[in-house]
Amino acid sequence: MSRAPIKVSGLVASGRIAAREGEDQRKPLVGARTVSAPSVVELPNRAEPLQTGETAPAAGKNDHPDSRKDARKISVAEIIDSPYQPRLKYDPEEIDRLAETMDTAAHADPIKVRMVNGKYELISGHRRIRAARSLGWAEIDAYVEELTDGEAQAKTLLLAVGSVGLTDYEYALMFATALREGLCKTQREVASYFGQSTVKVSGCLDMLKLPAKIVRMLDSKPDLFGYQTGAVIKKLCADYPDNLLDIERGVQRLMEGAAQNSLKSWVLQAIKG
């Protein structure tokens, strides 16, 4: 017999969870059932940045330095989000799908945490813990690590690479943090550290240099557009500095559902009348 899909919306209505976009990133997570879990893998650090169009290789089961016996069950209620993770929003539908998979298998890969002021601060597993909460799990398997703030920041950022649904704007914030905190000194080092192409790193960082109003739109909707559309906006701003309002109106249309590939033609038509 097939299992009915689990919907976050219904669980929210019943008062069992509060997994939604924009939720408090530091709020402890609660639940009521135990889990067991296999091992999880880390993303390897690459010696050279990727070329355009190249993607990081998938890690294998044996790439993780921890063995499964090192994982232990911890209380979901004692887990808090990392202040260093770059994700701004969580897609409820993605959490639904992950929860259904975890419920069917009756386990999840171990998360990674460290102890901070008597709580377990996440290093990796932010989506898994939300799915576990939606299922009412009381415990989850975890690797508990001893990390300084700097080590936790570096590892949390590195393990965020490749996360489902992480947007170009969230990558931009992650790359900027790595440069600001001294994890990397150049864009090429950022590309190598995170296993991304230099083109993507440069394009994502350019998104942070767009007009303030447009950046605020990205803050509220990180998936509004990617770095390639960002490059189009950057060029429009450079070519038509006196028509910033028209460009901002064009981006606002994206907020309202307009296609990204319509932005340039709409703005040029607005500028030229």
Short mmCIF file of C-alpha atoms in Angstrom, two decimals:
data_model
loop_
_atom_site.label_atom_id
_atom_site.label_comp_id
_atom_site.label_asym_id
_atom_site.label_seq_id
_atom_site.Cartn_x
_atom_site.Cartn_y
_atom_site.Cartn_z
CA MET A 1 0.00 0.00 0.00
CA SER A 2 1.42 3.40 -0.91
CA ARG A 3 1.98 5.99 1.78
CA ALA A 4 0.05 9.26 1.57
CA PRO A 5 2.28 12.33 1.14
CA ILE A 6 2.98 14.34 4.28
CA LYS A 7 2.04 17.99 3.93
CA VAL A 8 3.64 20.68 6.07
CA SER A 9 0.56 22.87 5.66
CA GLY A 10 -1.66 20.32 7.39
CA LEU A 11 0.82 19.82 10.19
CA VAL A 12 1.01 23.57 10.71
CA ALA A 13 -2.77 23.74 10.92
CA SER A 14 -2.76 21.05 13.60
CA GLY A 15 -0.25 23.02 15.64
CA ARG A 16 2.42 20.28 15.51
CA ILE A 17 5.06 22.29 13.63
CA ALA A 18 5.99 25.77 12.45
CA ALA A 19 8.24 25.03 9.47
CA ARG A 20 7.71 27.92 7.08
CA GLU A 21 9.61 30.48 5.10
CA GLY A 22 11.21 33.18 7.23
CA GLU A 23 10.94 31.27 10.53
CA ASP A 24 13.17 32.18 13.48
CA GLN A 25 16.55 30.66 12.63
CA ARG A 26 17.52 30.26 16.29
CA LYS A 27 14.28 28.72 17.53
CA PRO A 28 14.68 25.30 19.23
CA LEU A 29 13.02 22.49 17.31
CA VAL A 30 10.52 20.13 18.96
CA GLY A 31 9.21 16.64 18.21
CA ALA A 32 8.09 13.27 19.63
CA ARG A 33 9.71 10.23 17.96
CA THR A 34 13.14 8.62 17.64
CA VAL A 35 15.18 7.90 14.54
CA SER A 36 18.20 5.91 13.46
CA ALA A 37 20.49 6.93 10.62
CA PRO A 38 23.26 5.93 8.22
CA SER A 39 26.35 8.04 7.60
CA VAL A 40 26.43 11.43 5.87
CA VAL A 41 29.19 12.68 3.60
CA GLU A 42 31.19 15.90 3.59
CA LEU A 43 31.91 17.94 0.51
CA PRO A 44 35.62 17.70 -0.32
CA ASN A 45 37.76 20.81 -0.63
CA ARG A 46 39.01 21.16 -4.20
CA ALA A 47 42.54 22.18 -5.10
CA GLU A 48 41.47 24.10 -8.23
CA PRO A 49 38.35 26.14 -9.07
CA LEU A 50 35.86 24.55 -11.44
CA GLN A 51 35.64 25.60 -15.05
CA THR A 52 32.47 27.11 -16.48
CA GLY A 53 29.66 24.56 -16.45
CA GLU A 54 31.57 22.06 -14.28
CA THR A 55 29.98 20.72 -11.13
CA ALA A 56 31.51 19.31 -7.99
CA PRO A 57 31.82 15.49 -7.95
CA ALA A 58 29.51 13.54 -5.70
CA ALA A 59 31.11 12.18 -2.57
CA GLY A 60 30.90 8.46 -1.89
CA LYS A 61 29.79 6.60 1.19
CA ASN A 62 33.34 6.10 2.37
CA ASP A 63 34.35 9.76 1.99
CA HIS A 64 33.06 10.70 5.44
CA PRO A 65 35.80 10.61 8.11
CA ASP A 66 33.31 9.64 10.83
CA SER A 67 32.04 6.09 11.16
CA ARG A 68 28.38 5.47 11.87
CA LYS A 69 29.21 4.23 15.36
CA ASP A 70 30.33 7.79 16.22
CA ALA A 71 26.81 9.14 15.73
CA ARG A 72 24.55 9.34 18.77
CA LYS A 73 20.93 10.22 19.36
CA ILE A 74 20.24 13.75 20.57
CA SER A 75 17.02 15.54 21.46
CA VAL A 76 15.41 17.47 18.59
CA ALA A 77 14.12 19.96 21.15
CA GLU A 78 17.71 20.92 22.06
CA ILE A 79 18.80 21.73 18.49
CA ILE A 80 19.17 25.30 17.27
CA ASP A 81 20.06 26.70 13.85
CA SER A 82 23.54 27.90 13.00
CA PRO A 83 23.97 31.66 12.76
CA TYR A 84 26.45 30.96 9.96
CA GLN A 85 24.27 29.00 7.52
CA PRO A 86 23.53 31.08 4.41
CA ARG A 87 19.97 30.00 3.60
CA LEU A 88 17.42 32.81 3.98
CA LYS A 89 14.27 30.83 3.18
CA TYR A 90 13.10 27.22 3.39
CA ASP A 91 10.70 25.87 0.78
CA PRO A 92 7.81 24.12 2.61
CA GLU A 93 7.24 21.80 -0.35
CA GLU A 94 10.88 20.69 -0.31
CA ILE A 95 10.59 20.00 3.42
CA ASP A 96 7.41 17.99 2.68
CA ARG A 97 9.23 15.81 0.17
CA LEU A 98 12.20 15.26 2.45
CA ALA A 99 9.89 14.41 5.37
CA GLU A 100 8.07 11.84 3.24
CA THR A 101 11.37 10.20 2.26
CA MET A 102 12.58 10.12 5.86
CA ASP A 103 9.25 8.76 7.08
CA THR A 104 9.25 5.99 4.47
CA ALA A 105 12.81 4.96 5.38
CA ALA A 106 12.22 5.53 9.13
CA HIS A 107 15.63 7.18 9.43
CA ALA A 108 17.73 10.13 8.27
CA ASP A 109 21.42 10.70 7.65
CA PRO A 110 23.10 11.92 10.85
CA ILE A 111 23.24 15.68 11.18
CA LYS A 112 26.33 17.53 12.44
CA VAL A 113 26.19 19.73 15.52
CA ARG A 114 28.37 21.34 18.18
CA MET A 115 27.56 22.26 21.76
CA VAL A 116 26.88 25.97 22.42
CA ASN A 117 25.54 27.14 25.79
CA GLY A 118 23.91 23.80 26.53
CA LYS A 119 22.26 23.50 23.10
CA TYR A 120 23.19 21.62 19.94
CA GLU A 121 24.00 24.16 17.23
CA LEU A 122 23.64 22.82 13.69
CA ILE A 123 26.64 22.52 11.41
CA SER A 124 24.75 20.61 8.70
CA GLY A 125 21.23 19.21 8.48
CA HIS A 126 19.03 22.31 8.61
CA ARG A 127 16.50 20.82 6.18
CA ARG A 128 16.61 17.38 7.80
CA ILE A 129 15.86 18.78 11.24
CA ARG A 130 12.83 20.65 9.89
CA ALA A 131 11.60 17.48 8.24
CA ALA A 132 12.19 15.54 11.47
CA ARG A 133 10.20 18.12 13.40
CA SER A 134 7.35 17.88 10.89
CA LEU A 135 7.27 14.13 11.53
CA GLY A 136 7.20 14.58 15.29
CA TRP A 137 10.53 12.87 15.91
CA ALA A 138 11.91 13.40 19.42
CA GLU A 139 15.47 12.30 18.63
CA ILE A 140 17.78 12.19 15.64
CA ASP A 141 21.24 10.74 15.05
CA ALA A 142 24.04 13.30 15.09
CA TYR A 143 27.79 13.69 15.03
CA VAL A 144 28.63 16.01 17.95
CA GLU A 145 31.84 17.89 17.17
CA GLU A 146 34.10 20.23 19.15
CA LEU A 147 34.53 23.36 17.05
CA THR A 148 35.49 26.97 17.68
CA ASP A 149 33.28 29.73 16.29
CA GLY A 150 35.65 30.18 13.36
CA GLU A 151 35.80 26.45 12.63
CA ALA A 152 32.02 26.16 12.88
CA GLN A 153 31.54 29.04 10.48
CA ALA A 154 33.95 27.59 7.92
CA LYS A 155 32.49 24.10 8.08
CA THR A 156 28.87 25.28 8.01
CA LEU A 157 29.51 27.34 4.89
CA LEU A 158 31.42 24.55 3.15
CA LEU A 159 28.77 21.94 3.88
CA ALA A 160 26.04 24.27 2.56
CA VAL A 161 27.43 23.90 -0.96
CA GLY A 162 25.08 21.85 -3.10
CA SER A 163 22.15 22.17 -0.69
CA VAL A 164 18.78 21.67 -2.37
CA GLY A 165 17.32 24.97 -3.51
CA LEU A 166 20.22 27.20 -2.42
CA THR A 167 19.89 30.27 -4.63
CA ASP A 168 22.56 32.28 -6.41
CA TYR A 169 21.87 35.17 -4.03
CA GLU A 170 22.40 32.92 -1.01
CA TYR A 171 25.63 31.72 -2.64
CA ALA A 172 26.58 35.39 -3.03
CA LEU A 173 26.12 35.98 0.69
CA MET A 174 28.15 32.85 1.44
CA PHE A 175 31.01 33.90 -0.88
CA ALA A 176 31.01 37.41 0.58
CA THR A 177 31.18 36.01 4.12
CA ALA A 178 34.17 33.85 3.18
CA LEU A 179 36.00 36.91 1.87
CA ARG A 180 34.99 39.15 4.76
CA GLU A 181 35.98 36.62 7.44
CA GLY A 182 39.30 35.81 5.81
CA LEU A 183 38.48 32.23 4.84
CA CYS A 184 39.51 33.21 1.31
CA LYS A 185 41.49 36.19 0.03
CA THR A 186 40.49 36.25 -3.64
CA GLN A 187 37.57 35.20 -5.81
CA ARG A 188 39.73 32.43 -7.23
CA GLU A 189 40.31 31.10 -3.73
CA VAL A 190 36.55 31.26 -3.10
CA ALA A 191 35.96 29.21 -6.26
CA SER A 192 38.49 26.62 -5.13
CA TYR A 193 37.23 26.50 -1.54
CA PHE A 194 33.58 25.98 -2.46
CA GLY A 195 34.12 23.94 -5.62
CA GLN A 196 32.41 26.48 -7.89
CA SER A 197 33.38 28.08 -11.18
CA THR A 198 35.09 31.47 -11.10
CA VAL A 199 32.35 32.74 -13.42
CA LYS A 200 29.66 31.83 -10.88
CA VAL A 201 31.59 33.33 -7.98
CA SER A 202 32.11 36.63 -9.80
CA GLY A 203 28.52 36.75 -11.03
CA CYS A 204 27.02 35.98 -7.63
CA LEU A 205 29.18 38.58 -5.86
CA ASP A 206 28.10 41.17 -8.46
CA MET A 207 24.50 40.64 -7.29
CA LEU A 208 25.46 42.29 -4.00
CA LYS A 209 26.56 45.42 -5.90
CA LEU A 210 23.17 46.03 -7.51
CA PRO A 211 21.10 49.07 -6.41
CA ALA A 212 20.00 48.89 -2.77
CA LYS A 213 16.30 48.57 -3.58
CA ILE A 214 16.96 45.57 -5.82
CA VAL A 215 19.14 43.93 -3.16
CA ARG A 216 16.31 44.39 -0.65
CA MET A 217 14.00 42.57 -3.07
CA LEU A 218 16.49 39.69 -3.11
CA ASP A 219 16.60 39.70 0.69
CA SER A 220 12.85 39.12 0.76
CA LYS A 221 12.83 36.70 -2.20
CA PRO A 222 16.28 35.10 -2.69
CA ASP A 223 15.15 33.11 -5.74
CA LEU A 224 13.89 36.24 -7.54
CA PHE A 225 16.62 35.91 -10.18
CA GLY A 226 20.00 34.26 -10.68
CA TYR A 227 23.42 35.71 -11.32
CA GLN A 228 22.98 35.68 -15.11
CA THR A 229 19.90 37.91 -14.87
CA GLY A 230 21.86 39.92 -12.31
CA ALA A 231 24.48 40.55 -15.00
CA VAL A 232 21.75 41.88 -17.30
CA ILE A 233 20.55 44.24 -14.55
CA LYS A 234 24.11 45.37 -13.84
CA LYS A 235 24.64 46.28 -17.51
CA LEU A 236 21.31 48.11 -17.70
CA CYS A 237 22.32 50.16 -14.66
CA ALA A 238 25.68 50.97 -16.26
CA ASP A 239 24.18 51.86 -19.65
CA TYR A 240 21.21 53.83 -18.30
CA PRO A 241 22.26 55.37 -14.95
CA ASP A 242 19.55 58.03 -15.23
CA ASN A 243 16.79 55.44 -15.59
CA LEU A 244 17.22 53.54 -12.34
CA LEU A 245 13.52 53.80 -11.53
CA ASP A 246 12.60 52.05 -14.78
CA ILE A 247 15.10 49.28 -14.02
CA GLU A 248 13.73 48.87 -10.49
CA ARG A 249 10.20 48.72 -11.89
CA GLY A 250 11.36 45.99 -14.27
CA VAL A 251 12.74 43.94 -11.35
CA GLN A 252 9.53 44.57 -9.42
CA ARG A 253 7.70 42.88 -12.30
CA LEU A 254 9.74 39.75 -11.53
CA MET A 255 8.38 39.91 -7.98
CA GLU A 256 4.93 39.86 -9.53
CA GLY A 257 5.66 36.78 -11.64
CA ALA A 258 7.09 38.13 -14.89
CA ALA A 259 9.66 35.94 -16.67
CA GLN A 260 13.33 36.79 -16.15
CA ASN A 261 14.01 36.75 -19.89
CA SER A 262 11.45 39.55 -20.37
CA LEU A 263 13.27 41.98 -18.09
CA LYS A 264 15.67 43.59 -20.57
CA SER A 265 13.13 44.18 -23.34
CA TRP A 266 10.59 45.59 -20.88
CA VAL A 267 13.11 48.01 -19.34
CA LEU A 268 14.38 49.18 -22.75
CA GLN A 269 10.83 49.79 -23.93
CA ALA A 270 10.07 51.75 -20.77
CA ILE A 271 13.23 53.84 -21.20
CA LYS A 272 12.76 54.58 -24.89
CA GLY A 273 9.00 55.07 -24.62
#
